């Protein structure tokens, strides 16, 4: 895929002839960078954009229209825009990532939410048993464009790339069929948004490090750990001033708090109050899990039990892949039993008639007397031992 409209040697020659400050856009358009961006967009899949183009159709479109794409105007995000954002993001990330704080874990190579949670757990084990839990109100909607671009311009002098980033920031949102230009915020959900957010909040990280705070941040979720409530209240006050006056962001006072870590949640987890705290599932995480399982296993979905189990298994694999890191397995065991009971209840309801229930139980090796007794019973706890055999 010759995205650049020339060979790699020609591109290298153009870059060599250009001033050092004007090579950023060439790096965005480099063949390998574009190929990597295309692979990432395909891997992320996602729905078609407003133009109806799917991820699968993107490769052919790029081959045919690349010269025009390089100068196209931006509008409502499409698959093509996601590709261009990804290419820009990769260049920005290569330049900035090495300068980000070691306490920043969100959307960075070889870093994860699990690492952020484990760091929070370590602070508590060291005796920092109060948390300043900061919630930034509509963070992705509140980022000041001029301030963000000024920060990027400190390192990037290529005006073409700066104009492109501004175009993405101002591309707008669609509401009720009408397009509204954006004066604030980053393109939430797009590939470029995470690195822009880290650039904005890196200033917060640097200030927290300068003050010697123990903190962990994942995107706009930031927890600071201190030894007392009084210290936490001082930190909450000073950091709120920093965010509102210098970074021009807004702290949601209703959702932010100084509290014990086991009273709060961080990236879906909470903690026990043991001397060596353990990771556990936050109550809201359990509630959302059950709500989603109920949605997937509703009898009114109008799909077969086989399809339902397939959809449920797909969701559970992803959920366990993340929340399986909790250190309170009894909760997971309870959830597993709850799911099995729900599925058995559905099967029992589908069998409907007593004769069907009797036959199905007998086929599963249940003794005739037990099968006859159970077939006439409603789905309650008394029938569970039979159905579990």
mmCIF file of N, CA and C in Angstrom, residues 306-357:
data_model
loop_
_atom_site.group_PDB
_atom_site.id
_atom_site.type_symbol
_atom_site.label_atom_id
_atom_site.label_comp_id
_atom_site.label_asym_id
_atom_site.label_seq_id
_atom_site.Cartn_x
_atom_site.Cartn_y
_atom_site.Cartn_z
ATOM 1 N N UNK A 306 -28.791 -22.017 22.652
ATOM 2 C CA UNK A 306 -27.402 -22.182 22.214
ATOM 3 C C UNK A 306 -26.786 -20.827 21.894
ATOM 4 N N UNK A 307 -27.536 -19.995 21.159
ATOM 5 C CA UNK A 307 -27.027 -18.655 20.827
ATOM 6 C C UNK A 307 -26.869 -17.805 22.092
ATOM 7 N N UNK A 308 -27.813 -17.935 22.999
ATOM 8 C CA UNK A 308 -27.763 -17.165 24.235
ATOM 9 C C UNK A 308 -26.521 -17.530 25.052
ATOM 10 N N UNK A 309 -26.254 -18.811 25.158
ATOM 11 C CA UNK A 309 -25.081 -19.262 25.908
ATOM 12 C C UNK A 309 -23.801 -18.784 25.217
ATOM 13 N N UNK A 310 -23.796 -18.785 23.896
ATOM 14 C CA UNK A 310 -22.633 -18.301 23.142
ATOM 15 C C UNK A 310 -22.374 -16.829 23.451
ATOM 16 N N UNK A 311 -23.428 -16.009 23.404
ATOM 17 C CA UNK A 311 -23.280 -14.574 23.688
ATOM 18 C C UNK A 311 -22.822 -14.341 25.129
ATOM 19 N N UNK A 312 -23.383 -15.122 26.033
ATOM 20 C CA UNK A 312 -23.020 -14.985 27.441
ATOM 21 C C UNK A 312 -21.560 -15.374 27.655
ATOM 22 N N UNK A 313 -21.140 -16.469 27.030
ATOM 23 C CA UNK A 313 -19.755 -16.932 27.189
ATOM 24 C C UNK A 313 -18.768 -15.895 26.665
ATOM 25 N N UNK A 314 -19.125 -15.244 25.557
ATOM 26 C CA UNK A 314 -18.259 -14.214 24.976
ATOM 27 C C UNK A 314 -18.090 -13.042 25.947
ATOM 28 N N UNK A 315 -19.197 -12.615 26.566
ATOM 29 C CA UNK A 315 -19.135 -11.536 27.541
ATOM 30 C C UNK A 315 -18.326 -11.955 28.768
ATOM 31 N N UNK A 316 -18.546 -13.171 29.237
ATOM 32 C CA UNK A 316 -17.862 -13.642 30.442
ATOM 33 C C UNK A 316 -16.357 -13.750 30.237
ATOM 34 N N UNK A 317 -15.930 -14.152 29.048
ATOM 35 C CA UNK A 317 -14.486 -14.250 28.786
ATOM 36 C C UNK A 317 -13.813 -12.886 28.952
ATOM 37 N N UNK A 318 -14.417 -11.852 28.373
ATOM 38 C CA UNK A 318 -13.845 -10.521 28.509
ATOM 39 C C UNK A 318 -13.897 -10.011 29.938
ATOM 40 N N UNK A 319 -15.016 -10.270 30.614
ATOM 41 C CA UNK A 319 -15.190 -9.797 31.990
ATOM 42 C C UNK A 319 -14.201 -10.469 32.933
ATOM 43 N N UNK A 320 -14.070 -11.790 32.807
ATOM 44 C CA UNK A 320 -13.139 -12.530 33.659
ATOM 45 C C UNK A 320 -11.699 -12.139 33.339
ATOM 46 N N UNK A 321 -11.423 -11.855 32.062
ATOM 47 C CA UNK A 321 -10.080 -11.435 31.678
ATOM 48 C C UNK A 321 -9.632 -10.201 32.434
ATOM 49 N N UNK A 322 -10.587 -9.341 32.789
ATOM 50 C CA UNK A 322 -10.243 -8.127 33.535
ATOM 51 C C UNK A 322 -10.463 -8.308 35.031
ATOM 52 N N UNK A 323 -11.685 -8.689 35.428
ATOM 53 C CA UNK A 323 -12.025 -8.737 36.853
ATOM 54 C C UNK A 323 -11.596 -10.033 37.532
ATOM 55 N N UNK A 324 -11.103 -10.987 36.741
ATOM 56 C CA UNK A 324 -10.578 -12.207 37.349
ATOM 57 C C UNK A 324 -9.348 -11.951 38.211
ATOM 58 N N UNK A 325 -8.798 -10.728 38.128
ATOM 59 C CA UNK A 325 -7.630 -10.359 38.942
ATOM 60 C C UNK A 325 -8.007 -10.044 40.392
ATOM 61 N N UNK A 326 -9.288 -10.064 40.722
ATOM 62 C CA UNK A 326 -9.657 -9.785 42.110
ATOM 63 C C UNK A 326 -9.126 -10.907 43.012
ATOM 64 N N UNK A 327 -8.926 -10.594 44.289
ATOM 65 C CA UNK A 327 -8.309 -11.546 45.222
ATOM 66 C C UNK A 327 -9.315 -12.057 46.255
ATOM 67 N N UNK A 328 -10.590 -11.971 45.922
ATOM 68 C CA UNK A 328 -11.651 -12.505 46.782
ATOM 69 C C UNK A 328 -12.483 -13.482 45.948
ATOM 70 N N UNK A 329 -11.953 -14.698 45.726
ATOM 71 C CA UNK A 329 -12.589 -15.651 44.807
ATOM 72 C C UNK A 329 -13.988 -16.081 45.226
ATOM 73 N N UNK A 330 -14.332 -15.932 46.523
ATOM 74 C CA UNK A 330 -15.670 -16.354 46.938
ATOM 75 C C UNK A 330 -16.759 -15.547 46.226
ATOM 76 N N UNK A 331 -16.453 -14.295 45.894
ATOM 77 C CA UNK A 331 -17.421 -13.472 45.163
ATOM 78 C C UNK A 331 -17.622 -14.032 43.759
ATOM 79 N N UNK A 332 -16.531 -14.409 43.105
ATOM 80 C CA UNK A 332 -16.628 -15.002 41.769
ATOM 81 C C UNK A 332 -17.396 -16.316 41.820
ATOM 82 N N UNK A 333 -17.173 -17.104 42.860
ATOM 83 C CA UNK A 333 -17.894 -18.370 42.997
ATOM 84 C C UNK A 333 -19.394 -18.133 43.142
ATOM 85 N N UNK A 334 -19.761 -17.118 43.916
ATOM 86 C CA UNK A 334 -21.185 -16.795 44.082
ATOM 87 C C UNK A 334 -21.814 -16.351 42.772
ATOM 88 N N UNK A 335 -21.076 -15.566 42.001
ATOM 89 C CA UNK A 335 -21.591 -15.103 40.711
ATOM 90 C C UNK A 335 -21.743 -16.268 39.731
ATOM 91 N N UNK A 336 -20.797 -17.204 39.778
ATOM 92 C CA UNK A 336 -20.888 -18.369 38.903
ATOM 93 C C UNK A 336 -22.133 -19.197 39.244
ATOM 94 N N UNK A 337 -22.375 -19.398 40.528
ATOM 95 C CA UNK A 337 -23.562 -20.156 40.948
ATOM 96 C C UNK A 337 -24.841 -19.424 40.542
ATOM 97 N N UNK A 338 -24.823 -18.102 40.663
ATOM 98 C CA UNK A 338 -25.999 -17.308 40.291
ATOM 99 C C UNK A 338 -26.295 -17.452 38.801
ATOM 100 N N UNK A 339 -25.255 -17.439 37.961
ATOM 101 C CA UNK A 339 -25.449 -17.584 36.516
ATOM 102 C C UNK A 339 -25.989 -18.975 36.185
ATOM 103 N N UNK A 340 -25.395 -20.006 36.799
ATOM 104 C CA UNK A 340 -25.847 -21.367 36.528
ATOM 105 C C UNK A 340 -27.303 -21.560 36.924
ATOM 106 N N UNK A 341 -27.679 -20.997 38.059
ATOM 107 C CA UNK A 341 -29.072 -21.100 38.495
ATOM 108 C C UNK A 341 -29.998 -20.391 37.513
ATOM 109 N N UNK A 342 -29.581 -19.244 37.025
ATOM 110 C CA UNK A 342 -30.406 -18.502 36.075
ATOM 111 C C UNK A 342 -30.602 -19.296 34.776
ATOM 112 N N UNK A 343 -29.529 -19.926 34.306
ATOM 113 C CA UNK A 343 -29.637 -20.717 33.081
ATOM 114 C C UNK A 343 -30.505 -21.958 33.297
ATOM 115 N N UNK A 344 -30.340 -22.599 34.474
ATOM 116 C CA UNK A 344 -31.185 -23.769 34.757
ATOM 117 C C UNK A 344 -32.651 -23.376 34.814
ATOM 118 N N UNK A 345 -32.922 -22.205 35.383
ATOM 119 C CA UNK A 345 -34.294 -21.723 35.451
ATOM 120 C C UNK A 345 -34.873 -21.543 34.058
ATOM 121 N N UNK A 346 -34.055 -21.042 33.135
ATOM 122 C CA UNK A 346 -34.520 -20.854 31.759
ATOM 123 C C UNK A 346 -34.820 -22.193 31.089
ATOM 124 N N UNK A 347 -33.913 -23.151 31.293
ATOM 125 C CA UNK A 347 -34.128 -24.480 30.708
ATOM 126 C C UNK A 347 -35.407 -25.099 31.265
ATOM 127 N N UNK A 348 -35.588 -24.972 32.574
ATOM 128 C CA UNK A 348 -36.772 -25.533 33.223
ATOM 129 C C UNK A 348 -38.054 -24.920 32.652
ATOM 130 N N UNK A 349 -38.001 -23.626 32.408
ATOM 131 C CA UNK A 349 -39.166 -22.941 31.847
ATOM 132 C C UNK A 349 -39.411 -23.378 30.415
ATOM 133 N N UNK A 350 -38.357 -23.605 29.650
ATOM 134 C CA UNK A 350 -38.508 -24.019 28.256
ATOM 135 C C UNK A 350 -39.108 -25.419 28.141
ATOM 136 N N UNK A 351 -38.804 -26.265 29.096
ATOM 137 C CA UNK A 351 -39.352 -27.618 29.030
ATOM 138 C C UNK A 351 -40.868 -27.633 29.251
ATOM 139 N N UNK A 352 -41.371 -26.652 29.990
ATOM 140 C CA UNK A 352 -42.803 -26.394 30.192
ATOM 141 C C UNK A 352 -43.562 -27.556 30.814
ATOM 142 N N UNK A 353 -43.924 -28.551 30.015
ATOM 143 C CA UNK A 353 -44.832 -29.606 30.499
ATOM 144 C C UNK A 353 -44.111 -30.618 31.387
ATOM 145 N N UNK A 354 -44.873 -31.192 32.283
ATOM 146 C CA UNK A 354 -44.313 -32.169 33.204
ATOM 147 C C UNK A 354 -43.744 -33.381 32.483
ATOM 148 N N UNK A 355 -44.411 -33.804 31.409
ATOM 149 C CA UNK A 355 -43.906 -34.978 30.674
ATOM 150 C C UNK A 355 -42.552 -34.690 30.032
ATOM 151 N N UNK A 356 -42.412 -33.475 29.515
ATOM 152 C CA UNK A 356 -41.120 -33.096 28.908
ATOM 153 C C UNK A 356 -40.035 -33.045 29.966
ATOM 154 N N UNK A 357 -40.364 -32.485 31.107
ATOM 155 C CA UNK A 357 -39.387 -32.381 32.185
ATOM 156 C C UNK A 357 -38.963 -33.774 32.664
#
